[in-house]
JSON list of C-alpha atoms in Angstrom, two decimals:
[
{"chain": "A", "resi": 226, "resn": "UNK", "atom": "CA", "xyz": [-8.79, 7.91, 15.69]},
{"chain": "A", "resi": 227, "resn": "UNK", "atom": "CA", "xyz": [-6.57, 7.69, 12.68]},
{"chain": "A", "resi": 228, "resn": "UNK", "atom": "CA", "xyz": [-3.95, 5.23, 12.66]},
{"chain": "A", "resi": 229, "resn": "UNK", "atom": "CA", "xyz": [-1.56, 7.19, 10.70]},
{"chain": "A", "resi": 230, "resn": "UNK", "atom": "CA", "xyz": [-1.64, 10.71, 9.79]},
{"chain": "A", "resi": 231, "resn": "UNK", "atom": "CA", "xyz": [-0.10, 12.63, 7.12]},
{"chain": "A", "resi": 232, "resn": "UNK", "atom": "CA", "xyz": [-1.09, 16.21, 7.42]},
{"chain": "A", "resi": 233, "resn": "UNK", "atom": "CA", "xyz": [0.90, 17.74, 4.60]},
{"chain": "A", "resi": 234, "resn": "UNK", "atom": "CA", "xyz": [-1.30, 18.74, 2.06]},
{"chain": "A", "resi": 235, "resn": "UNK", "atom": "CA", "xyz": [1.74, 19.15, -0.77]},
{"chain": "A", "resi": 236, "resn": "UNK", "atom": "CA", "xyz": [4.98, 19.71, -0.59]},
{"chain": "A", "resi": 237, "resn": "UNK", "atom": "CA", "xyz": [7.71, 21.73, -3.06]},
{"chain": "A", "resi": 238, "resn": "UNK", "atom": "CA", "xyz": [11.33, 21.08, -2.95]},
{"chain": "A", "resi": 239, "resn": "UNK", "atom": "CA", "xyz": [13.92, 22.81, -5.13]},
{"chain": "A", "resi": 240, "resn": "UNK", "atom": "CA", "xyz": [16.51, 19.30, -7.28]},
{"chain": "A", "resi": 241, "resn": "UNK", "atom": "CA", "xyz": [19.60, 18.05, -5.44]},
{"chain": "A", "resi": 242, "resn": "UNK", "atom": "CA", "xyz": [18.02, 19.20, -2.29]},
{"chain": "A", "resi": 243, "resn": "UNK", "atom": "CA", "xyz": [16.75, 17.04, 0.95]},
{"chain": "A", "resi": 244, "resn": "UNK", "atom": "CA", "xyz": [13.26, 17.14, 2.09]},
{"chain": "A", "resi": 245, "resn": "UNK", "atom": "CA", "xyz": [11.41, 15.65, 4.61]},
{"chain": "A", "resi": 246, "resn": "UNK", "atom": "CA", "xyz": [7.49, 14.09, 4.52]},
{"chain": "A", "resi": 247, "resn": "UNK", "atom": "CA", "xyz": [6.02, 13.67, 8.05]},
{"chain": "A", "resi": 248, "resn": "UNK", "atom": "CA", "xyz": [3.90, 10.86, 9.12]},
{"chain": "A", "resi": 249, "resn": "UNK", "atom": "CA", "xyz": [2.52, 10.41, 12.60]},
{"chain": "A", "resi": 250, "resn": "UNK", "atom": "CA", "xyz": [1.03, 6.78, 13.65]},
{"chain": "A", "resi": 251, "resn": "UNK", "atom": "CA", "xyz": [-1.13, 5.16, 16.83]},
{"chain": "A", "resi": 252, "resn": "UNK", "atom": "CA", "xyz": [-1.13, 1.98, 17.68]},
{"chain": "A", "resi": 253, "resn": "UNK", "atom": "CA", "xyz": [-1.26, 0.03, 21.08]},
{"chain": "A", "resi": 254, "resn": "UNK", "atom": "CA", "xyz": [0.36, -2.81, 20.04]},
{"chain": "A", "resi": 255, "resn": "UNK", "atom": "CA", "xyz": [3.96, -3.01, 20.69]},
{"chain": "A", "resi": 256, "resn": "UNK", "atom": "CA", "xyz": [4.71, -4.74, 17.67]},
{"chain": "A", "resi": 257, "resn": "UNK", "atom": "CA", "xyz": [4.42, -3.46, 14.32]},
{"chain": "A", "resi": 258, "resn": "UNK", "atom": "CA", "xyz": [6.49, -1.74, 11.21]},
{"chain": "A", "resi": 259, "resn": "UNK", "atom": "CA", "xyz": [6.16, 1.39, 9.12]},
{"chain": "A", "resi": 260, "resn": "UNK", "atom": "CA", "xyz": [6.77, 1.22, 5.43]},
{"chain": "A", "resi": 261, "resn": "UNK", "atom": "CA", "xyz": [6.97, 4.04, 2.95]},
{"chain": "A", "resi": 262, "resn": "UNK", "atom": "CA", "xyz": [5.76, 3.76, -0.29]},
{"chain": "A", "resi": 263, "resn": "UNK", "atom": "CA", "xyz": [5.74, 5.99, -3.90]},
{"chain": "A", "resi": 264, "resn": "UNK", "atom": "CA", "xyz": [2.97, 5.99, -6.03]},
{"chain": "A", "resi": 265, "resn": "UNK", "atom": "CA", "xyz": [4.10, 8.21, -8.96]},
{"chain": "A", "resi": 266, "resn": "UNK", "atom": "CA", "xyz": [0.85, 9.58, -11.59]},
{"chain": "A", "resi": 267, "resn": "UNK", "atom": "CA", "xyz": [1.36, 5.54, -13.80]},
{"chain": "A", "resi": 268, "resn": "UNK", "atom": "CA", "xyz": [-0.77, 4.36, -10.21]},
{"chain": "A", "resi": 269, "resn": "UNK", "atom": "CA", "xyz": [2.12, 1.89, -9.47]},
{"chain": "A", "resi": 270, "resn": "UNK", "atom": "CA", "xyz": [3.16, 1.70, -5.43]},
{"chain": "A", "resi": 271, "resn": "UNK", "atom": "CA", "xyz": [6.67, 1.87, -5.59]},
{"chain": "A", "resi": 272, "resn": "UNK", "atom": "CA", "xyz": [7.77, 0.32, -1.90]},
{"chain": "A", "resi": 273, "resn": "UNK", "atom": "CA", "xyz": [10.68, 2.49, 0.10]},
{"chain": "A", "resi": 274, "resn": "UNK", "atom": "CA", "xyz": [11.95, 2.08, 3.13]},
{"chain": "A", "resi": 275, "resn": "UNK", "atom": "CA", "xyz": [10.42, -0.11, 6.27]},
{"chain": "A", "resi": 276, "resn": "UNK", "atom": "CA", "xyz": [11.08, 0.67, 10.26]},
{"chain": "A", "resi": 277, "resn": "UNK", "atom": "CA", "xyz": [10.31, -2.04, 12.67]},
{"chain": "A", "resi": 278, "resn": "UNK", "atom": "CA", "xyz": [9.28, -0.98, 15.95]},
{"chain": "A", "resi": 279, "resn": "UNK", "atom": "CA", "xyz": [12.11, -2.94, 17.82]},
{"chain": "A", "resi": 280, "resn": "UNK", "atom": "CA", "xyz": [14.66, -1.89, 15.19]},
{"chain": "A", "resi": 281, "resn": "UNK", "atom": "CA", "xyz": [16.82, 0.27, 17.37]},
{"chain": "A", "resi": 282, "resn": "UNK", "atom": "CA", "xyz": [18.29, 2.32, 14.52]},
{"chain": "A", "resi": 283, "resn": "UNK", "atom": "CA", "xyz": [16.95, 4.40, 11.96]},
{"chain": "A", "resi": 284, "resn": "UNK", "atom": "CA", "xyz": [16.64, 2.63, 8.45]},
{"chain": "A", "resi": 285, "resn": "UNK", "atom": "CA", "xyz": [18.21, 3.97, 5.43]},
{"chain": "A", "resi": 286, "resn": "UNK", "atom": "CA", "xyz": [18.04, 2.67, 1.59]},
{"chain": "A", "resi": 287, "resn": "UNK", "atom": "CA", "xyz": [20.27, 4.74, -0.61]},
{"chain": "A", "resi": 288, "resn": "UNK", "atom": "CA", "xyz": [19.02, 8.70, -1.08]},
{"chain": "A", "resi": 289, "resn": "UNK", "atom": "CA", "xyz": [16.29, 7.37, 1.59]},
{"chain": "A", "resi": 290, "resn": "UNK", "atom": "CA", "xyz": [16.10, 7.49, 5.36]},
{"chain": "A", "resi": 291, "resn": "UNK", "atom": "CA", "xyz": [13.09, 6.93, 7.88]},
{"chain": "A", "resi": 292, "resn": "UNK", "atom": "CA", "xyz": [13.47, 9.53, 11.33]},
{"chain": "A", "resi": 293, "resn": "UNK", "atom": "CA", "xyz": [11.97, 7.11, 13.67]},
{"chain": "A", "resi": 294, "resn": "UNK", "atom": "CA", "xyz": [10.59, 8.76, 17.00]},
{"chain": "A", "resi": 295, "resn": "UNK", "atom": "CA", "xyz": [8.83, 6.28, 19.00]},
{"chain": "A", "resi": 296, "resn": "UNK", "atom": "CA", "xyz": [8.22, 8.10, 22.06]},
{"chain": "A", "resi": 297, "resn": "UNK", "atom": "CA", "xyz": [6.23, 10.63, 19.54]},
{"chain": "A", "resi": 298, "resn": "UNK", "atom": "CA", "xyz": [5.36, 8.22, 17.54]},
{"chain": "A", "resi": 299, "resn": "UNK", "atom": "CA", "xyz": [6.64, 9.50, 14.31]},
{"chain": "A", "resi": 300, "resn": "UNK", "atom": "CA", "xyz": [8.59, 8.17, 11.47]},
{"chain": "A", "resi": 301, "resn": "UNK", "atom": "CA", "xyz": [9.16, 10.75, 8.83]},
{"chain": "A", "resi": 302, "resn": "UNK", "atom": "CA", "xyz": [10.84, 10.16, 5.76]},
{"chain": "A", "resi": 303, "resn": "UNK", "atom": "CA", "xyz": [13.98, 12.02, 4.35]},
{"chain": "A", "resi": 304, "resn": "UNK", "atom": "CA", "xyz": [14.61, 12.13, 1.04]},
{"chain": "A", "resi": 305, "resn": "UNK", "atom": "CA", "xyz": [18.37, 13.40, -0.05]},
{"chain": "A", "resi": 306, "resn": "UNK", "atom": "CA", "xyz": [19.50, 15.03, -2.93]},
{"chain": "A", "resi": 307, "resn": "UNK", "atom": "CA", "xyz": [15.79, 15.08, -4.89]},
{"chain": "A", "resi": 308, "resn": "UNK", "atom": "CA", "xyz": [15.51, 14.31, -8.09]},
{"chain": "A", "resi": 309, "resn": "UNK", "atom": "CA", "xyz": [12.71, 15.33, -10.75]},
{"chain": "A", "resi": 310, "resn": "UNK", "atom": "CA", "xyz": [11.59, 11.68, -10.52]},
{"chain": "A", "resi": 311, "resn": "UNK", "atom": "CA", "xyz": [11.19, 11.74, -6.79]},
{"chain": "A", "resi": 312, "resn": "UNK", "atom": "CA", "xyz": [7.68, 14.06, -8.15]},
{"chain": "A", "resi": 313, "resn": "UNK", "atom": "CA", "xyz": [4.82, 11.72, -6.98]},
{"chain": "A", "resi": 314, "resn": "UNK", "atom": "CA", "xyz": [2.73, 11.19, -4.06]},
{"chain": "A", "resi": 315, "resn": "UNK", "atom": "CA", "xyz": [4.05, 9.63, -0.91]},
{"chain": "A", "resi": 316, "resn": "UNK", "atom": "CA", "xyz": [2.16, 7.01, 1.22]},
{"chain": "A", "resi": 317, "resn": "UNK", "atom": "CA", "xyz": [3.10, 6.42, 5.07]},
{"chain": "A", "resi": 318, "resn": "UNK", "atom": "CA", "xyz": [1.61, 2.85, 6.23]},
{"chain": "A", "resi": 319, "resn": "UNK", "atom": "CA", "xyz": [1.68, 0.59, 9.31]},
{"chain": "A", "resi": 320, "resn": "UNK", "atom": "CA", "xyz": [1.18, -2.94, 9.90]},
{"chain": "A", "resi": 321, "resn": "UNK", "atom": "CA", "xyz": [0.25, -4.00, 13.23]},
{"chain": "A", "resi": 322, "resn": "UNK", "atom": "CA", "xyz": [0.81, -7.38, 15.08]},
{"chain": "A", "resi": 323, "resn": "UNK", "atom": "CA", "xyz": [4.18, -9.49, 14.95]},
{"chain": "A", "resi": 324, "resn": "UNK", "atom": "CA", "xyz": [5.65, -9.95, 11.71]},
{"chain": "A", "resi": 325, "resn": "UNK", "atom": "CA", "xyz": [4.23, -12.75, 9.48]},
{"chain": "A", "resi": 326, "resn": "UNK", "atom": "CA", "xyz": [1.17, -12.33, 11.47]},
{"chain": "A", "resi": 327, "resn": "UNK", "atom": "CA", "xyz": [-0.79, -10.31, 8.64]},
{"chain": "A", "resi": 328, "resn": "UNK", "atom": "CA", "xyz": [0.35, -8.69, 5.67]},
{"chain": "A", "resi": 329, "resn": "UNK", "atom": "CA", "xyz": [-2.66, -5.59, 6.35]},
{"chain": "A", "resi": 330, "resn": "UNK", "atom": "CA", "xyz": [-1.38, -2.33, 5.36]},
{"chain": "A", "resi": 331, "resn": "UNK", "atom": "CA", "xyz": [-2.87, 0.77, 7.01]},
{"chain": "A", "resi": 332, "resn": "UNK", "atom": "CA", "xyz": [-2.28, 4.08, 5.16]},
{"chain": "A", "resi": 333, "resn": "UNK", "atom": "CA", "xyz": [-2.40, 7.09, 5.45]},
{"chain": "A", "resi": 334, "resn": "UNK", "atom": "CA", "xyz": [-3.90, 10.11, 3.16]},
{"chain": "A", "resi": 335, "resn": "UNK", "atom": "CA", "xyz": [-0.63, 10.95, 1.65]},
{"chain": "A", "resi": 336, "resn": "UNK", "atom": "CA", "xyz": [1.73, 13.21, 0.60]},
{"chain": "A", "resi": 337, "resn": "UNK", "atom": "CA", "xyz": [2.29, 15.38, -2.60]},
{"chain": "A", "resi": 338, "resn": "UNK", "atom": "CA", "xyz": [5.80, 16.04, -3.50]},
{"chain": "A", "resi": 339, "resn": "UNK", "atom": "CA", "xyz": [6.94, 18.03, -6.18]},
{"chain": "A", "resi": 340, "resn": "UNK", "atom": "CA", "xyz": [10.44, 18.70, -7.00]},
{"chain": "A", "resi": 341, "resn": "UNK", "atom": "CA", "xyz": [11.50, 21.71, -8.84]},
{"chain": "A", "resi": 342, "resn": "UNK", "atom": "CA", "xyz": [14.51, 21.94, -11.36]},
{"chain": "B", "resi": 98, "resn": "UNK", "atom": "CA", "xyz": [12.37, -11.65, -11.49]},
{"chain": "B", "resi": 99, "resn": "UNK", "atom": "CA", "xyz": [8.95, -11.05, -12.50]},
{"chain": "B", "resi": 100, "resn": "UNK", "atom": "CA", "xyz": [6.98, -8.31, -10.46]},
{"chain": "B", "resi": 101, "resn": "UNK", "atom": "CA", "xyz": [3.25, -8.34, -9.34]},
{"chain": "B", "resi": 102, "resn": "UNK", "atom": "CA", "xyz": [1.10, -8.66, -12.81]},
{"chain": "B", "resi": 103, "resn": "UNK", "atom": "CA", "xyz": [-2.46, -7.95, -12.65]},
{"chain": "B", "resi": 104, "resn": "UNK", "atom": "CA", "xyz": [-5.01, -8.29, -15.41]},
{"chain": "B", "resi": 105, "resn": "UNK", "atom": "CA", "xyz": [-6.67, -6.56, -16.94]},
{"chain": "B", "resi": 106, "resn": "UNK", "atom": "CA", "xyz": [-5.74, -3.00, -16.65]},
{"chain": "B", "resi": 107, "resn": "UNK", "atom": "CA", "xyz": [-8.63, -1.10, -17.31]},
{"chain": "B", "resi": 108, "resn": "UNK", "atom": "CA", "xyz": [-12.49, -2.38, -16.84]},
{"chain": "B", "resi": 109, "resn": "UNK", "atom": "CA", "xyz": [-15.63, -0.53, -17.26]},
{"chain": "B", "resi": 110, "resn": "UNK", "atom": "CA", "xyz": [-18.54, -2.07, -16.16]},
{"chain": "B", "resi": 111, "resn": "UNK", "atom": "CA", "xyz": [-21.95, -1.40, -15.58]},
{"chain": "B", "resi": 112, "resn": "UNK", "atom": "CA", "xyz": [-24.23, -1.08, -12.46]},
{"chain": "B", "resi": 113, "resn": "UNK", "atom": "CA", "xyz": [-25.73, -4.90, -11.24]},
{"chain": "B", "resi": 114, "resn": "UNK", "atom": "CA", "xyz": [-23.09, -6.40, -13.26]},
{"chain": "B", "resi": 115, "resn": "UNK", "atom": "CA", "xyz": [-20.33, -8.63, -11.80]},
{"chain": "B", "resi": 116, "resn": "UNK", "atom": "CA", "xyz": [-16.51, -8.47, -12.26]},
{"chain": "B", "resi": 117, "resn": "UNK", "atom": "CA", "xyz": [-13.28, -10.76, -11.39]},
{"chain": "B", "resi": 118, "resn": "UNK", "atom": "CA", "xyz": [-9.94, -9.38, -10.94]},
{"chain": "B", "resi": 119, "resn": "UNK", "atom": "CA", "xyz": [-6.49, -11.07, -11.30]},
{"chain": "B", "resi": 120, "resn": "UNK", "atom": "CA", "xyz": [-3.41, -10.93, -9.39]},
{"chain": "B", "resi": 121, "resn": "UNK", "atom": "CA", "xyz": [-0.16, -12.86, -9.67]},
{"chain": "B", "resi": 122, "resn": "UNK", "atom": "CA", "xyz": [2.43, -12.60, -7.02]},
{"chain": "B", "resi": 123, "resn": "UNK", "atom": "CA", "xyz": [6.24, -12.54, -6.91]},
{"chain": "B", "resi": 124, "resn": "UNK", "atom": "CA", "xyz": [7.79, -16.06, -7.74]},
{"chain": "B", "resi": 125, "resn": "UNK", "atom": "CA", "xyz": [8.09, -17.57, -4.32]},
{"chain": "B", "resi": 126, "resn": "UNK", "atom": "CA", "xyz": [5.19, -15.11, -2.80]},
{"chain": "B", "resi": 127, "resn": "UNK", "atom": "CA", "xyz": [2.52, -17.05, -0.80]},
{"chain": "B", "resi": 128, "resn": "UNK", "atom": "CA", "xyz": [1.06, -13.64, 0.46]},
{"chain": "B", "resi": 129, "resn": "UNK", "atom": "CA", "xyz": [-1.19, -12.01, -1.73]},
{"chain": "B", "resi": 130, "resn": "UNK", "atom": "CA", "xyz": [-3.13, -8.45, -0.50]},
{"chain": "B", "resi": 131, "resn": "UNK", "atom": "CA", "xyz": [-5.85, -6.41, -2.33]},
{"chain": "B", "resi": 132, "resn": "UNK", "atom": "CA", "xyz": [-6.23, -3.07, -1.77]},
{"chain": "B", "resi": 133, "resn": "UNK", "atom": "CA", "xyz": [-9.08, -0.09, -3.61]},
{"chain": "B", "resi": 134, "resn": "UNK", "atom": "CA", "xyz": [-7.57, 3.26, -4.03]},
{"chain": "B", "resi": 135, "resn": "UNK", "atom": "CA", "xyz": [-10.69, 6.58, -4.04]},
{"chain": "B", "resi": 136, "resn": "UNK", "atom": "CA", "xyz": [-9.84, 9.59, -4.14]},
{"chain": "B", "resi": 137, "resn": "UNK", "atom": "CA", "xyz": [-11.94, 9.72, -1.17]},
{"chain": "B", "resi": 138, "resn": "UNK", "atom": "CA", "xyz": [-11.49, 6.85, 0.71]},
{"chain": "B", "resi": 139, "resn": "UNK", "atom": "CA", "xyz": [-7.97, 6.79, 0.05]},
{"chain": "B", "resi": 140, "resn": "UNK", "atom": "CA", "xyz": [-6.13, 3.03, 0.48]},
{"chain": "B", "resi": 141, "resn": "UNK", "atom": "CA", "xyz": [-8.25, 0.54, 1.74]},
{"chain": "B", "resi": 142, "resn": "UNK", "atom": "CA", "xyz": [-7.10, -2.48, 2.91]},
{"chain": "B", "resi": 143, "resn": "UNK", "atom": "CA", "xyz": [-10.17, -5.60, 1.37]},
{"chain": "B", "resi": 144, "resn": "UNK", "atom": "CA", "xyz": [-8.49, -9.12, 2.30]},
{"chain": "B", "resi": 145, "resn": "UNK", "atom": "CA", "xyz": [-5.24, -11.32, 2.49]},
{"chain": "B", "resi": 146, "resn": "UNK", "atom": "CA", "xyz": [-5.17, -14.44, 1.30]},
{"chain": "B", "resi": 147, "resn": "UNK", "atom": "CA", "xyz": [-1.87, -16.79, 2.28]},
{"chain": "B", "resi": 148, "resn": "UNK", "atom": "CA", "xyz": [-2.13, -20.62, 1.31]},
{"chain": "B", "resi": 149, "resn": "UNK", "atom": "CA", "xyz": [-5.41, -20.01, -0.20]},
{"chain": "B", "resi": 150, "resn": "UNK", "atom": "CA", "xyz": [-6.43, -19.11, 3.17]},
{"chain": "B", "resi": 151, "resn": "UNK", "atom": "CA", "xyz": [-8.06, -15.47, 3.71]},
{"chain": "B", "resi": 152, "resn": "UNK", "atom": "CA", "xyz": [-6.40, -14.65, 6.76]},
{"chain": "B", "resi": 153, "resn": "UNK", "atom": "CA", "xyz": [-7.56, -11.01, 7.54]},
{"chain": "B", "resi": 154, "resn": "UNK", "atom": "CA", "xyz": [-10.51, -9.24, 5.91]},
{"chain": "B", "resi": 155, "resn": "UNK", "atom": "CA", "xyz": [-11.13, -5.13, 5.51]},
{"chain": "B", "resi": 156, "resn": "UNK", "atom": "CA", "xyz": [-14.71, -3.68, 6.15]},
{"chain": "B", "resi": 157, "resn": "UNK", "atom": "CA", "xyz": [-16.02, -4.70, 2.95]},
{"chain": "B", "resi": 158, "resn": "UNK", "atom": "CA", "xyz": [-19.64, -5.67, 1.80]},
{"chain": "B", "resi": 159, "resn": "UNK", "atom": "CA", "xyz": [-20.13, -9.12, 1.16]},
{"chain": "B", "resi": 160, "resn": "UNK", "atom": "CA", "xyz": [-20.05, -8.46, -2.37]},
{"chain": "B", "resi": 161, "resn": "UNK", "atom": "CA", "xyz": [-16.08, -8.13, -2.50]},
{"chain": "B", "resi": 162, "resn": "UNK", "atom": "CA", "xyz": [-15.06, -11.84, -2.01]},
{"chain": "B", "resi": 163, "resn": "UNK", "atom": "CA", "xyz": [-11.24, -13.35, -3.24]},
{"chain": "B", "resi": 164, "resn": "UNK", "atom": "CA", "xyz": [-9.85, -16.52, -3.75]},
{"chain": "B", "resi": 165, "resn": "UNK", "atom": "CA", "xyz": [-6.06, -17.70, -4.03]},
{"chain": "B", "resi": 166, "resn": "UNK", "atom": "CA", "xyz": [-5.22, -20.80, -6.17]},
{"chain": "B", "resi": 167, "resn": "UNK", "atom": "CA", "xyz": [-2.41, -23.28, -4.85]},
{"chain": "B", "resi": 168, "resn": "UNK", "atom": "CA", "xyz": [-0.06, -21.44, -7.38]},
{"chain": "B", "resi": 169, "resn": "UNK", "atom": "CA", "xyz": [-0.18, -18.10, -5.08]},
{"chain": "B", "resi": 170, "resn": "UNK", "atom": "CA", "xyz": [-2.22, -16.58, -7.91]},
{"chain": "B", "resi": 171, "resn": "UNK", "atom": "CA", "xyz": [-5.33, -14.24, -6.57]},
{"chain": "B", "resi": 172, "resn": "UNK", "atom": "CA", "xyz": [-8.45, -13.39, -7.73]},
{"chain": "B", "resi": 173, "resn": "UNK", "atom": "CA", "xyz": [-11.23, -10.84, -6.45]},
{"chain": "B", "resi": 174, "resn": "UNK", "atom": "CA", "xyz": [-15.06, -10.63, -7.52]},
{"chain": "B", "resi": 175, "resn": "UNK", "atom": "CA", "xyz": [-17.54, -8.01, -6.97]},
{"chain": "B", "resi": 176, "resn": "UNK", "atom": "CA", "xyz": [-20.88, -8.68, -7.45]},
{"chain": "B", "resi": 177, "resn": "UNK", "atom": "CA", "xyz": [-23.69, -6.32, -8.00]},
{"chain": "B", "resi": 178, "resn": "UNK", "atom": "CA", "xyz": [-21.41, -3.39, -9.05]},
{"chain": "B", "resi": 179, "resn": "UNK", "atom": "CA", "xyz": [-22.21, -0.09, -7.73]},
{"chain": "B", "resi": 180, "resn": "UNK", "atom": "CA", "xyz": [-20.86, 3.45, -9.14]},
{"chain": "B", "resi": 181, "resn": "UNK", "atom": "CA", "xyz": [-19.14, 3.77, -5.88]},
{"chain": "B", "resi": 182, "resn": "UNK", "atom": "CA", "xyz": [-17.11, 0.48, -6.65]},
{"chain": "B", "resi": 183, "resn": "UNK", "atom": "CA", "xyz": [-15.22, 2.57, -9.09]},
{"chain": "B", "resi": 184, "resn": "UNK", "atom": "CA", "xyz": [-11.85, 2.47, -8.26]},
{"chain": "B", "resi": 185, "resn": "UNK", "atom": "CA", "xyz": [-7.95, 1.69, -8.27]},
{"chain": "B", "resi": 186, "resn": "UNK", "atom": "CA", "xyz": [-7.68, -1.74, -7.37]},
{"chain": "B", "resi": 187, "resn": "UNK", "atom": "CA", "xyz": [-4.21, -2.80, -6.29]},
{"chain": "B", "resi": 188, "resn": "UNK", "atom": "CA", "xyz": [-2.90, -6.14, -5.41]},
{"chain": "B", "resi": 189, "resn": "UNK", "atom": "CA", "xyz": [0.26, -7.00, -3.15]},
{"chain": "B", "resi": 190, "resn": "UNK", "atom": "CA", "xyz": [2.70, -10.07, -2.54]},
{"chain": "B", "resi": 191, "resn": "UNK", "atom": "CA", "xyz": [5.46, -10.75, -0.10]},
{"chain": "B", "resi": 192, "resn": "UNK", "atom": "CA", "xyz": [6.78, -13.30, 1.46]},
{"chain": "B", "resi": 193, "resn": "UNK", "atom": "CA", "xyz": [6.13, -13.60, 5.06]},
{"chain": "B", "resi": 194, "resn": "UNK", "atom": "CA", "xyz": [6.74, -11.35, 7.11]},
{"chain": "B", "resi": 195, "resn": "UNK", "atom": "CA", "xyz": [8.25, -8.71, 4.47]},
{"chain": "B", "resi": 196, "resn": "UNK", "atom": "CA", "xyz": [7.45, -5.78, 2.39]},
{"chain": "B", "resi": 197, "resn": "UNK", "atom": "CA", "xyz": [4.41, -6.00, 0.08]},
{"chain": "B", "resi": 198, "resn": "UNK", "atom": "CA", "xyz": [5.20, -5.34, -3.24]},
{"chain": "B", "resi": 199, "resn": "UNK", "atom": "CA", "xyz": [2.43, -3.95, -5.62]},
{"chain": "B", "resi": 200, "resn": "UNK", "atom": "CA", "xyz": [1.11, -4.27, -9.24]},
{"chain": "B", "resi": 201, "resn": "UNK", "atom": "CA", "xyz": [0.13, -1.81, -11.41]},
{"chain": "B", "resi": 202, "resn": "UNK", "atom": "CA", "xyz": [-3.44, -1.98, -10.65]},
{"chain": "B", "resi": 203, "resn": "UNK", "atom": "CA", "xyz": [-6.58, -2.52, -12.38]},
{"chain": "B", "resi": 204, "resn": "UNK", "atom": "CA", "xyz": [-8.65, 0.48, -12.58]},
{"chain": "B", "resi": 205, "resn": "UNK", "atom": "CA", "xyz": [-12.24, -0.20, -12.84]},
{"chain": "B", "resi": 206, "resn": "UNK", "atom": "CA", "xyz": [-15.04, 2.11, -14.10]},
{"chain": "B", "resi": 207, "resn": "UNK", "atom": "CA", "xyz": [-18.61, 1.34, -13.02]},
{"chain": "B", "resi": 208, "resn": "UNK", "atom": "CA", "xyz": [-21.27, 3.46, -15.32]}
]
């Protein structure tokens, strides 16, 4: 079974509005985190946002936010107030085991988000 | 401060031949990932090295081995290149326990 899932094939969002990316994960181990990353077309990964599983609110950083859903085992990101530069593809990932345990990243397919003027 | 550097850039190689990739973390990063990026495979997670230790390892071939130096730095080696081996190959750092950060990559071309 996949370990995270990101089922949007591409997304289009009109500038200064919010939009939401989905990512769904599995996991049996009770302690992990979900990260967030941007890879715009230059290939860099651009990290966003991270969600511990035992963090008992949602994380935020600036224009983003992370819904975290345990129960369904989802942690979408929301992005506010787009921005042409917010164009590039969007990678969910999950690391598994307590933290400073491993550093493995698992991702998932990803996300392509285009932003309209 | 510095980010992730990762030399060189671009490669192309051919088939049988043998390449070595560099990574250098963050200052202060004893962490070090590698990662290949296909358009088909998507991100694949190869090896972590901390204290020039590998401490997890992706389903690789034998033929993808790494190495970390007692400055942090990284290196990676395939051997016997294959076409398939043609990739985005992306390194990481962080410090323990935190977000990896990434470098720009070094995208190698096997002909």
């Amino acid at each position: 079974a996949q370990k995270i899932t990101q089922t949007q094939p591409g997304m289009f969002v009109q500038e200064k509005e919010a939009v939401t990316l989905d990512c769904t994960y599995d996991t049996s181990d009770p302690s992990y985190g979900l990260f967030w990353y941007k890879q715009p077309s230059s290939g860099e990964m651009i990290f966003l946002i991270y969600q511990g599983s035992y963090d008992q609110q949602n994380a935020t950083e600036g224009r983003y936010s992370l819904n975290f859903q345990k129960a369904r085992k989802s942690a979408n990101l929301v992005i506010s107030a787009s921005q042409l530069g917010d164009s590039a593809m969007y990678f969910c990932a999950m690391r598994e085991g307590r933290k400073g345990a491993n550093s493995k990243l698992t991702f998932g397919k990803g996300i392509t988000l285009s932003v309209r003027p | 401060k510095a980010g992730v550097t990762q030399t060189p850039r671009y490669l192309i190689k051919t088939r049988g031949q043998q390449v070595t990739l560099s990574c250098s973390p963050i200052s202060g990063h004893r962490s070090v990932s590698w990662y290949q990026q296909t358009p088909g495979q998507g991100l694949q997670f190869l090896f972590e090295y901390f204290s020039e230790t590998q401490r997890n390892k992706g389903n690789f071939p034998g033929r993808f081995s790494g190495r970390q130096f007692s400055n942090s730095r990284s290196e990676m080696n395939v051997s016997t290149l294959e076409l398939g081996d043609s990739a985005l190959y992306l390194c990481a750092s962080s410090l323990v326990g935190r977000e990896q950060y990434f470098g720009p990559g070094t995208r190698l071309t096997v002909t």
